[in-house]
GROMACS .gro file of C-alpha atoms in nm:
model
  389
    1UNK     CA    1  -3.485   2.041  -1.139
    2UNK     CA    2  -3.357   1.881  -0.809
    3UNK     CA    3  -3.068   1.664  -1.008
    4UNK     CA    4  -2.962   1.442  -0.690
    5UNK     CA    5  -3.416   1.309  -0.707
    6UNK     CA    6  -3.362   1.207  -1.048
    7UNK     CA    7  -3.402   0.827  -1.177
    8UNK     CA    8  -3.188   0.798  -1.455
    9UNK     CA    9  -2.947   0.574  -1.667
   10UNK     CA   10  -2.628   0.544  -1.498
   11UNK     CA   11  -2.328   0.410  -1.715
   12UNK     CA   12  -2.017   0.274  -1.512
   13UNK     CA   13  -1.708   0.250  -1.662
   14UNK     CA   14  -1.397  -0.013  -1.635
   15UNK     CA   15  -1.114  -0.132  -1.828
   16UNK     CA   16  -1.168  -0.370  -2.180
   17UNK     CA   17  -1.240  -0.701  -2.003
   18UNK     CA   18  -1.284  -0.608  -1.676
   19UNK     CA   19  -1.694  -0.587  -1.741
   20UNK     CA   20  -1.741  -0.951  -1.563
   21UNK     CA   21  -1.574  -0.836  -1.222
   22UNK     CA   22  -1.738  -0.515  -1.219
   23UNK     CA   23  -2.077  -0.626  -1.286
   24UNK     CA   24  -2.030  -0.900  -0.983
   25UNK     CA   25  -1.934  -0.613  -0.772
   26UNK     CA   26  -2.247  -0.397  -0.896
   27UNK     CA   27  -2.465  -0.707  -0.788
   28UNK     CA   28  -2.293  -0.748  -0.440
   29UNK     CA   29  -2.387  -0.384  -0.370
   30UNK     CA   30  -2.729  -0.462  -0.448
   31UNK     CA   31  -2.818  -0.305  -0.787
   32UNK     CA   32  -2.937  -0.487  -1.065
   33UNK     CA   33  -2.724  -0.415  -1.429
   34UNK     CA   34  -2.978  -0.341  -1.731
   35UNK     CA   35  -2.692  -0.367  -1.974
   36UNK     CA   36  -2.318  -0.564  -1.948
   37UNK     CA   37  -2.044  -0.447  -2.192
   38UNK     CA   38  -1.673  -0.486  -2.235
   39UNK     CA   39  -1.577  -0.165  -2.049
   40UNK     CA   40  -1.880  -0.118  -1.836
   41UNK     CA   41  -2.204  -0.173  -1.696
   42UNK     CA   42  -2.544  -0.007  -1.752
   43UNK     CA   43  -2.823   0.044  -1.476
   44UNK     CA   44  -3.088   0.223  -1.357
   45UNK     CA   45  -3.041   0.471  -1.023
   46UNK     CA   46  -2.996   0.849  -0.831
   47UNK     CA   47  -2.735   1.066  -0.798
   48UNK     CA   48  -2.724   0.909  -0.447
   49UNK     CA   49  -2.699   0.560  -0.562
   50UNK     CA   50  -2.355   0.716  -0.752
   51UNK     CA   51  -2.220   0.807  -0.453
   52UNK     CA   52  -2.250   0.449  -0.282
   53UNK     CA   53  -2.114   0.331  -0.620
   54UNK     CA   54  -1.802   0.580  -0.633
   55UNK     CA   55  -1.694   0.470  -0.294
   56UNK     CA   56  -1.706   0.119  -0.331
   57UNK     CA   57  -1.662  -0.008  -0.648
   58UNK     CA   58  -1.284  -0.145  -0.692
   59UNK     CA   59  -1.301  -0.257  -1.061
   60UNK     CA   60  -1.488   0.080  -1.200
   61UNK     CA   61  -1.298   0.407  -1.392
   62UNK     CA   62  -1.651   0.600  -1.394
   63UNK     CA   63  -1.966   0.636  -1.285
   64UNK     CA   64  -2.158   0.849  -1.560
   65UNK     CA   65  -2.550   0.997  -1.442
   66UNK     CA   66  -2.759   1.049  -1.777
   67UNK     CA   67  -2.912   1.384  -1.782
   68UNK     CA   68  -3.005   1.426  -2.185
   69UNK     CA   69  -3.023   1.222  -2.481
   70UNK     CA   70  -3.095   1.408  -2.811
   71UNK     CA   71  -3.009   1.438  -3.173
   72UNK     CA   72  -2.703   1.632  -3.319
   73UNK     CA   73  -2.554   1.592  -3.662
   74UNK     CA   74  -2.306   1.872  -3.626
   75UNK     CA   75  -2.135   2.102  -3.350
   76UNK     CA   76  -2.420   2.380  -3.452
   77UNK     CA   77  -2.647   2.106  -3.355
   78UNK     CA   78  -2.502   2.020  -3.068
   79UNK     CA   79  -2.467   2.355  -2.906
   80UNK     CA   80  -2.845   2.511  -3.005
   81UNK     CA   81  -2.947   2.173  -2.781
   82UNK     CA   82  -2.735   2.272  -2.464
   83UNK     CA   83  -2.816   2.669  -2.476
   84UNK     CA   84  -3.154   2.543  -2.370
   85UNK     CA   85  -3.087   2.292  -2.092
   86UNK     CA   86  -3.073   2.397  -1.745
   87UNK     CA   87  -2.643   2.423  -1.678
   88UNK     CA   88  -2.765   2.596  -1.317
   89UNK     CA   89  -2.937   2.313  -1.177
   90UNK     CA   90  -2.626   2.088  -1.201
   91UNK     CA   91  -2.314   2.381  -1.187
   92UNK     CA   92  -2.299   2.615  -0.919
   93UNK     CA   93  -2.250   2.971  -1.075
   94UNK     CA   94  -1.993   3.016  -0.819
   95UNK     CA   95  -1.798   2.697  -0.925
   96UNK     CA   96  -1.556   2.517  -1.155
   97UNK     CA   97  -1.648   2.255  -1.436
   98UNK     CA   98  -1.447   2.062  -1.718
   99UNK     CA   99  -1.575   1.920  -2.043
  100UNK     CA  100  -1.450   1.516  -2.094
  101UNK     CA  101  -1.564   1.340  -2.388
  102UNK     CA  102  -1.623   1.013  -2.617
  103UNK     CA  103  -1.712   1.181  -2.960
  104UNK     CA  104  -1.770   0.958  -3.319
  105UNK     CA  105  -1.885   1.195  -3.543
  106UNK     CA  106  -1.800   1.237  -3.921
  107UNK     CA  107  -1.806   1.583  -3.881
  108UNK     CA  108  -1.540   1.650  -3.591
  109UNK     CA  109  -1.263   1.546  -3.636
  110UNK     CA  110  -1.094   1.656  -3.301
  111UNK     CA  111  -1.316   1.569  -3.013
  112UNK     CA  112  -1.163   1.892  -2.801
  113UNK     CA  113  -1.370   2.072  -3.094
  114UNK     CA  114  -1.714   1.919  -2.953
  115UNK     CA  115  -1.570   1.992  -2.577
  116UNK     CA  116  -1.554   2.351  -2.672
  117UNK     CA  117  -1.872   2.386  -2.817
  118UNK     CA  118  -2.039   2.214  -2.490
  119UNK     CA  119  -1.846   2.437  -2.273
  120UNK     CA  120  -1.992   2.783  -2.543
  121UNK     CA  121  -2.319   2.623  -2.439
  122UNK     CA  122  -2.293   2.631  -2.080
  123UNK     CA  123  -2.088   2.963  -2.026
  124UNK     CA  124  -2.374   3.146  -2.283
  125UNK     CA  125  -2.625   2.990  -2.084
  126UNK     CA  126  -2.517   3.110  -1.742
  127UNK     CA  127  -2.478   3.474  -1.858
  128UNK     CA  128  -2.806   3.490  -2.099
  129UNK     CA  129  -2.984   3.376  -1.706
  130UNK     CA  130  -2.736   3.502  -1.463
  131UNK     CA  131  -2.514   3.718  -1.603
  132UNK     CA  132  -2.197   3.553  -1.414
  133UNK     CA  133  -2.021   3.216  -1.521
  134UNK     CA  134  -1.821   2.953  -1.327
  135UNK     CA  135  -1.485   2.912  -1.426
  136UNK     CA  136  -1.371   2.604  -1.635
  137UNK     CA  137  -1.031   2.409  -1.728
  138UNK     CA  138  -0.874   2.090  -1.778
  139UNK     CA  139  -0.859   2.008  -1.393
  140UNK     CA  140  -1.140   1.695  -1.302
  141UNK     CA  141  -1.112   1.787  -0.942
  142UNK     CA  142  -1.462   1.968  -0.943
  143UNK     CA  143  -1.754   1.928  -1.150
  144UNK     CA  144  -1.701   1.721  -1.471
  145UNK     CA  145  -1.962   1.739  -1.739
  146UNK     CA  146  -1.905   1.415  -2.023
  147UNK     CA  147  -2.056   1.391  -2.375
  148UNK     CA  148  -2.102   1.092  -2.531
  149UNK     CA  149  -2.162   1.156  -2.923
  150UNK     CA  150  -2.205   0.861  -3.203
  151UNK     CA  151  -2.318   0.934  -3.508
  152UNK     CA  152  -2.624   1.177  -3.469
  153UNK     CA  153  -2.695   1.049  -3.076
  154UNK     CA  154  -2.567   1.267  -2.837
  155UNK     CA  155  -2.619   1.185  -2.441
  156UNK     CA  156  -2.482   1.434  -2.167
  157UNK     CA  157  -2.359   1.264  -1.858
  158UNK     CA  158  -2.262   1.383  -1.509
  159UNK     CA  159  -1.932   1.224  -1.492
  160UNK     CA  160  -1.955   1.185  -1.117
  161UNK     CA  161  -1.654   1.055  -1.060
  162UNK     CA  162  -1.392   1.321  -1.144
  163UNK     CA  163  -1.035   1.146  -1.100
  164UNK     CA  164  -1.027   0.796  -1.256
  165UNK     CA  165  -1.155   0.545  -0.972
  166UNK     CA  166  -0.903   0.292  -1.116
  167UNK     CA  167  -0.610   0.421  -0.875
  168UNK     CA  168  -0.751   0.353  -0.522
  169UNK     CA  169  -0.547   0.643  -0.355
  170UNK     CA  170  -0.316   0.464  -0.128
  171UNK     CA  171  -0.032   0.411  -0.360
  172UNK     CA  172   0.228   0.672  -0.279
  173UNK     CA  173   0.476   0.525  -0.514
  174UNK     CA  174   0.427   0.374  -0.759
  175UNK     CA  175   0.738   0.134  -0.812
  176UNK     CA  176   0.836   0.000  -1.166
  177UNK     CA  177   0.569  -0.095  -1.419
  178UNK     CA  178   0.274  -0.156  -1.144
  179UNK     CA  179  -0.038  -0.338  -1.205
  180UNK     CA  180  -0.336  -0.064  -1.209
  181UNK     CA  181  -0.544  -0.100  -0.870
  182UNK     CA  182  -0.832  -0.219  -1.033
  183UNK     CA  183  -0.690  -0.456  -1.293
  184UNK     CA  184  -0.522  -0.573  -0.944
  185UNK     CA  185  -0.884  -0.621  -0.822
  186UNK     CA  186  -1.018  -0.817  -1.094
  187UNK     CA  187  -0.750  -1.048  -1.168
  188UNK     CA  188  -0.807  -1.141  -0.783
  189UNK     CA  189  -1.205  -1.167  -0.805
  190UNK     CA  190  -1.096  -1.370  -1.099
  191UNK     CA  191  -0.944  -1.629  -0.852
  192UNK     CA  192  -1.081  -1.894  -0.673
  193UNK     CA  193  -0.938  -1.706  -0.413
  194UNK     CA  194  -1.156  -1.785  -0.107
  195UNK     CA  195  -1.020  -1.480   0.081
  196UNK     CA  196  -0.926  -1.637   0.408
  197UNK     CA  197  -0.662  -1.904   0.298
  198UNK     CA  198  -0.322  -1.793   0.227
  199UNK     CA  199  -0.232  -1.538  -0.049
  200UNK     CA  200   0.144  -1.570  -0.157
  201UNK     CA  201   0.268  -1.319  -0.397
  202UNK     CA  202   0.638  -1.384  -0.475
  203UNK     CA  203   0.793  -1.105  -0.751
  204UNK     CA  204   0.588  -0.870  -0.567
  205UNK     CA  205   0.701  -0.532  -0.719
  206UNK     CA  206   0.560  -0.262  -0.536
  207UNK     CA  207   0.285  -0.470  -0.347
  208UNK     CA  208  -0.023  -0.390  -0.536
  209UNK     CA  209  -0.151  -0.748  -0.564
  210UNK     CA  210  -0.105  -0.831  -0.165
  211UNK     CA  211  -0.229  -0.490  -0.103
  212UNK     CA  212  -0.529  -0.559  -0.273
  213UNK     CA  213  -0.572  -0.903  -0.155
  214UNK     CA  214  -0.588  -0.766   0.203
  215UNK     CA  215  -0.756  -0.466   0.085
  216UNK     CA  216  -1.075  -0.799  -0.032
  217UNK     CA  217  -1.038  -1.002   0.237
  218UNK     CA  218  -1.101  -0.731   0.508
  219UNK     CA  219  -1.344  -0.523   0.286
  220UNK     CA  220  -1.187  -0.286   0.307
  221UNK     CA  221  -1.340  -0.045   0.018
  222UNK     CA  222  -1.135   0.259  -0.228
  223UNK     CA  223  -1.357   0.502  -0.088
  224UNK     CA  224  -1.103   0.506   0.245
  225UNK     CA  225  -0.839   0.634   0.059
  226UNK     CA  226  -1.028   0.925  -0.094
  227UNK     CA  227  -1.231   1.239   0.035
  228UNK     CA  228  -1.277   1.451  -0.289
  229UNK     CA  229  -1.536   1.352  -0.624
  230UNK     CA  230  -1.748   1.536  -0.892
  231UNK     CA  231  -2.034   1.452  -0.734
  232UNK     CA  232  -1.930   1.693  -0.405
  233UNK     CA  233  -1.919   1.982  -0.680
  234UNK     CA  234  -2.263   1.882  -0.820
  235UNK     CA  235  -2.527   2.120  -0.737
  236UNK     CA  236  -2.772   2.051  -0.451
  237UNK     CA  237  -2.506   1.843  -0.321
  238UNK     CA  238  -2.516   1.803   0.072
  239UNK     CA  239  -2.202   1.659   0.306
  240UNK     CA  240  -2.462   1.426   0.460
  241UNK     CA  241  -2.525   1.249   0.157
  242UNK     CA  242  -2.129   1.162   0.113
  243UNK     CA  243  -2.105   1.132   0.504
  244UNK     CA  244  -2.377   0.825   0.552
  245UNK     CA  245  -2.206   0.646   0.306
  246UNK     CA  246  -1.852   0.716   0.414
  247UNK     CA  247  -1.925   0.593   0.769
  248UNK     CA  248  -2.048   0.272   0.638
  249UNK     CA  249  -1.726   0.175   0.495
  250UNK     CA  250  -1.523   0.171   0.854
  251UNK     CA  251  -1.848  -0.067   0.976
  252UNK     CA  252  -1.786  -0.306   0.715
  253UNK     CA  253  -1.458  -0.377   0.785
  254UNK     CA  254  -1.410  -0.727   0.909
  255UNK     CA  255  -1.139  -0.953   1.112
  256UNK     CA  256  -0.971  -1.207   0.929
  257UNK     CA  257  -0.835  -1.443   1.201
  258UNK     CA  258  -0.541  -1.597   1.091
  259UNK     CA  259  -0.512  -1.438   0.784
  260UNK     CA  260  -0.157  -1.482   0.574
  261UNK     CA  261  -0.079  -1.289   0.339
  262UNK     CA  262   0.327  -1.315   0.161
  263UNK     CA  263   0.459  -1.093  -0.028
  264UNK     CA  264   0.826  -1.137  -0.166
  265UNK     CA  265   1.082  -0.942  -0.404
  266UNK     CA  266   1.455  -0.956  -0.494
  267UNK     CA  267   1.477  -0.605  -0.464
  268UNK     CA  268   1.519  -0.438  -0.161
  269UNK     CA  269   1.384  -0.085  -0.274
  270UNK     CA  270   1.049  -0.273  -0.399
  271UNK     CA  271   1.007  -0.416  -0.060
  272UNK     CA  272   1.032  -0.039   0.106
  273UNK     CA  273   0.829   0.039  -0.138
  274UNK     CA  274   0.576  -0.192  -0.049
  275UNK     CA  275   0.573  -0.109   0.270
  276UNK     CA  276   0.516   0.254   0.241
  277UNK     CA  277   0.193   0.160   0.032
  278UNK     CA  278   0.071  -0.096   0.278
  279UNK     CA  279   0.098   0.165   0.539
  280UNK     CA  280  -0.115   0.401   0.366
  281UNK     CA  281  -0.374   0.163   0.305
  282UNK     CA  282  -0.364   0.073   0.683
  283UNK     CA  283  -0.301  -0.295   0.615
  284UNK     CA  284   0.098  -0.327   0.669
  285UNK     CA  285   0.027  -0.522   0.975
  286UNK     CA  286  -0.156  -0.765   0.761
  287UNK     CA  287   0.159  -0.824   0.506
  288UNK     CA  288   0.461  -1.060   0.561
  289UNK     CA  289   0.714  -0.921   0.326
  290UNK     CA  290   1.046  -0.986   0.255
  291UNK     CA  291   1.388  -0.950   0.031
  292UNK     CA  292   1.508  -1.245  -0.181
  293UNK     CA  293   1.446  -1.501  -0.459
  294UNK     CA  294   1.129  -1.621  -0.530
  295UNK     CA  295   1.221  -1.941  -0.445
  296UNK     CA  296   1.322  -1.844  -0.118
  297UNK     CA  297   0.931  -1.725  -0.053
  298UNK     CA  298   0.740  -1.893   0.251
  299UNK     CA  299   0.456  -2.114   0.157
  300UNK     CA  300   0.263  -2.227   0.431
  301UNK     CA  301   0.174  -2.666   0.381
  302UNK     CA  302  -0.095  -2.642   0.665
  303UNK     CA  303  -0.357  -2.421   0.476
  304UNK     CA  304  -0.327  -2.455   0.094
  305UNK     CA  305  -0.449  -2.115  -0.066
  306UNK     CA  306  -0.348  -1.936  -0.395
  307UNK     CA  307   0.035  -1.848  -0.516
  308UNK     CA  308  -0.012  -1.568  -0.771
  309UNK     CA  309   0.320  -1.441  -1.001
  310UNK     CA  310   0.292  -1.112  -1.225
  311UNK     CA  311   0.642  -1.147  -1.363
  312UNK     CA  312   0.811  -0.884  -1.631
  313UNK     CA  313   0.687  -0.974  -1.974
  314UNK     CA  314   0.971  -0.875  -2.167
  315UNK     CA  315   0.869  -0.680  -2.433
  316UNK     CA  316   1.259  -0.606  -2.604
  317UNK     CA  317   1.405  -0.916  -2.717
  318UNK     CA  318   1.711  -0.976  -2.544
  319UNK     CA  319   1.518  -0.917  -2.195
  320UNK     CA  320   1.252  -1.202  -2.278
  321UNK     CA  321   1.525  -1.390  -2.371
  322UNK     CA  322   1.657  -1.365  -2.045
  323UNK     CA  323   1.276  -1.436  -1.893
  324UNK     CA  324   1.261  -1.769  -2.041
  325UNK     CA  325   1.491  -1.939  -1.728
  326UNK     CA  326   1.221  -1.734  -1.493
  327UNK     CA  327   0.940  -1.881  -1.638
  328UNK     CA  328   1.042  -2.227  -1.658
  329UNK     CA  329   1.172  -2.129  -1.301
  330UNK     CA  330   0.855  -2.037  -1.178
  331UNK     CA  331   0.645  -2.348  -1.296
  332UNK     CA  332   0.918  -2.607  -1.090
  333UNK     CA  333   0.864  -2.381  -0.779
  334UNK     CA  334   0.481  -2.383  -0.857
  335UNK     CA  335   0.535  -2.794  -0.932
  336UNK     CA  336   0.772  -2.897  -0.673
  337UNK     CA  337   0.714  -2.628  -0.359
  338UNK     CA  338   0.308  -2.538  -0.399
  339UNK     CA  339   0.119  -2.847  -0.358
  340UNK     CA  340  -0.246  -2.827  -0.297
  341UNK     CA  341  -0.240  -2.421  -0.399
  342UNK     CA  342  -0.438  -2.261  -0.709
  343UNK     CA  343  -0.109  -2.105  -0.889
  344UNK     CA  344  -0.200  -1.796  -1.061
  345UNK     CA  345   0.056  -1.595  -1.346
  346UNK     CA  346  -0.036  -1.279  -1.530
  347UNK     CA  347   0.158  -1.204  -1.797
  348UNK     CA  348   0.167  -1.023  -2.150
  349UNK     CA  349   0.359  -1.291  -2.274
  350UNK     CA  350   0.215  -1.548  -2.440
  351UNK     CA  351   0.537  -1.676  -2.608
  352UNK     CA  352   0.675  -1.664  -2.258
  353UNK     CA  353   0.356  -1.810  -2.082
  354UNK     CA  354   0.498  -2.157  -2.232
  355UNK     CA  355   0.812  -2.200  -2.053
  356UNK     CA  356   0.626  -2.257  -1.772
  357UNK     CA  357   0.550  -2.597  -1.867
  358UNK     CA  358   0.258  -2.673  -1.699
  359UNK     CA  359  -0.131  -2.705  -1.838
  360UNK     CA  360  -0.342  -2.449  -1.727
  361UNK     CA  361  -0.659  -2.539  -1.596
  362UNK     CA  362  -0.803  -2.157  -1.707
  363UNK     CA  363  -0.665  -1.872  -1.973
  364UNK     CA  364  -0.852  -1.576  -1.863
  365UNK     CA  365  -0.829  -1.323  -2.055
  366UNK     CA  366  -0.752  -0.974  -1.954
  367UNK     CA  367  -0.528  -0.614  -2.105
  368UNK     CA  368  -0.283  -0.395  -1.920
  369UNK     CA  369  -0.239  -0.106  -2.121
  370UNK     CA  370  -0.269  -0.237  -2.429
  371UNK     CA  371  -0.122  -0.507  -2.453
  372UNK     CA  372  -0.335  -0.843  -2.433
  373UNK     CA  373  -0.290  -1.072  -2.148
  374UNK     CA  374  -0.415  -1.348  -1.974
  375UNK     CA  375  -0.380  -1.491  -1.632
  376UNK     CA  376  -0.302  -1.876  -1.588
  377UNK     CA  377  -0.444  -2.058  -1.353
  378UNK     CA  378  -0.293  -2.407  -1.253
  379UNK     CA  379  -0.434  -2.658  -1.012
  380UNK     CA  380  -0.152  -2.771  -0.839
  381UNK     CA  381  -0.208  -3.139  -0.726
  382UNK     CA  382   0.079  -3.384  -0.593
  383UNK     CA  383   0.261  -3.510  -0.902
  384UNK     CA  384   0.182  -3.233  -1.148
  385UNK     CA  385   0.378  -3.347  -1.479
  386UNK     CA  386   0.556  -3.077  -1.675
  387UNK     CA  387   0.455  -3.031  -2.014
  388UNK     CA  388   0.693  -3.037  -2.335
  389UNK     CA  389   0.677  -2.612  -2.460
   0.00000   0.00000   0.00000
């Protein structure tokens, strides 16, 4: 069985609600989803067409290759099915693999049970045929084997992916409470962000919305800021199948002449921060930061564009407290200063969300975490009128 020929289902992964943004992505690379759901896509594809996917996707957490679907109503069941497939066409004997899994089944009641039993399957396997095993562990750093198990259907999957895709790998600090990379990435392919006007991001934090917003407007893809994935561990694999797709990413980078992007924060630290994280993602150069007080920020009246807040949402009670001058702060500087500018807030706050006191034109709905959110969007015409909370 040459695994990297097959045609098979591929599930992608995301974040709940991020299903819309991912499946636009999926399209722009030129695939065509069979299936949309709220935390991922399903479509048809290769092992190869995983690897274009794992470098370029921005919104995904995994790309999963189908290599079995069958029936098991117990963890006897589940293991007599894998003793029989063929572990040494996907694992080299030589390697390392880990067990992840998604497991509903009335009859396990700890899903690191039904990991076990897979990994029984494949270690027996390998010694009935070989008589030597590869190694396995928690690490996802080589070849990652997922089950998905509901009910009696069970469905092995390649996870080819490894690491989470949701970090993008250029974040080398974090900062305090950051937006995920690819939460980052939808919220802004949520915009009407046309990815050449200005992008201000006042209360910047450690950057991760202006460093994605350069990251989109110069295409610049997550697959620059990584150089190690299942797939690489995958038997049959070949450098030349990651290395054609690597190279395309530095050709589709593009010039954006003129390109502004802002990005402001009180704190001084958060602005180092940012800086530090811009730099690894190669797109300092393409940031105008600086220290002070939102209302301080630099919006540019010759180019309207989008002004997009992701303030603290204040989940103890005397801090929201405290929030509620920001807010109604933030929606006179959005009133008085951002004429002409989409004015974009993310927040966990609904409470909060009406200080701002100003009608938002969209509530799209998105979580961090757990914890449900939406992002406002205001259209910020000349003589916006505040709204009574």
């Amino acid at each position: 069985m040459q695994v990297f020929h097959l045609t098979s289902k591929i599930i992608i992964t995301c974040s709940n609600r991020l299903s819309p943004y991912l499946q636009q992505e999926i399209r722009e690379l030129g695939f065509t989803p069979v299936r949309v759901f709220k935390t991922g896509v399903e479509l048809k594809g290769t092992l190869a067409d995983c690897i274009k996917l794992n470098l370029n996707l921005r919104c995904a957490s995994q790309v999963l290759f189908s290599v079995k679907e069958f029936t098991a109503y117990n963890a006897d069941d589940l293991y007599k099915t894998l003793i029989n497939f063929e572990w040494e066409d996907i694992i080299p004997a030589d390697g390392y693999f880990s067990i992840s899994s998604n497991v509903d089944n009335e009859t396990i009641n700890n899903s690191l049970y039904a990991n076990v039993k897979v990994k029984d399957a494949i270690v027996d396997r390998f010694r009935d045929r070989t008589g030597v095993r590869p190694n396995s562990g928690p690490e996802l750093d080589k070849t990652v084997i997922h089950l998905y198990w509901k009910e009696s259907v069970a469905e092995i999957f390649i996870d080819t992916s490894g690491e989470t895709l949701s970090k993008h790998g250029y974040r080398k600090i974090p900062g305090k409470a950051p937006m995920l990379e690819a939460l980052a990435a939808a919220t802004l392919l949520a915009t009407k962000w046309d990815r050449k006007s200005p992008f201000i991001n006042p209360m910047c934090g450690s950057s991760t919305l202006a460093i994605e917003a350069a990251l989109l407007a110069t295409n610049r893809r997550p697959g620059l800021y990584r150089s190690n994935y299942a797939f690489m561990h995958v038997a049959g694999f070949t450098n030349e199948m990651y290395q054609q797709q690597r190279q395309r990413l530095d050709e589709i980078i593009k010039e954006v002449p003129g390109l502004t992007i802002i990005a402001t924060d009180i704190s001084e630290d958060a602005i180092n921060i940012s800086k530090i994280n811009a730099g690894a993602a190669g797109v300092a150069d393409l940031i105008e930061f600086a220290v002070g007080d939102f209302e301080t920020t630099r919006i540019p009246e010759d180019q309207p564009g989008v002004i997009y807040f992701n303030p603290e949402y204040g989940d103890r009670l005397g801090v929201a407290a405290a929030l509620e001058i920001t807010y109604g702060r933030m929606g006179d500087f959005l009133k008085k200063k951002c004429k002409g500018y989409f004015g974009y807030i993310f927040t966990g706050n609904l409470e909060l969300a009406k200080k701002i006191g100003l009608k938002p034109s969209r509530r799209i709905e998105f979580y961090t975490s757990k914890i449900d959110c939406r992002l406002f969007e205001y259209e910020l015409y000349a003589g916006t009128k505040r709204i009574t909370p």
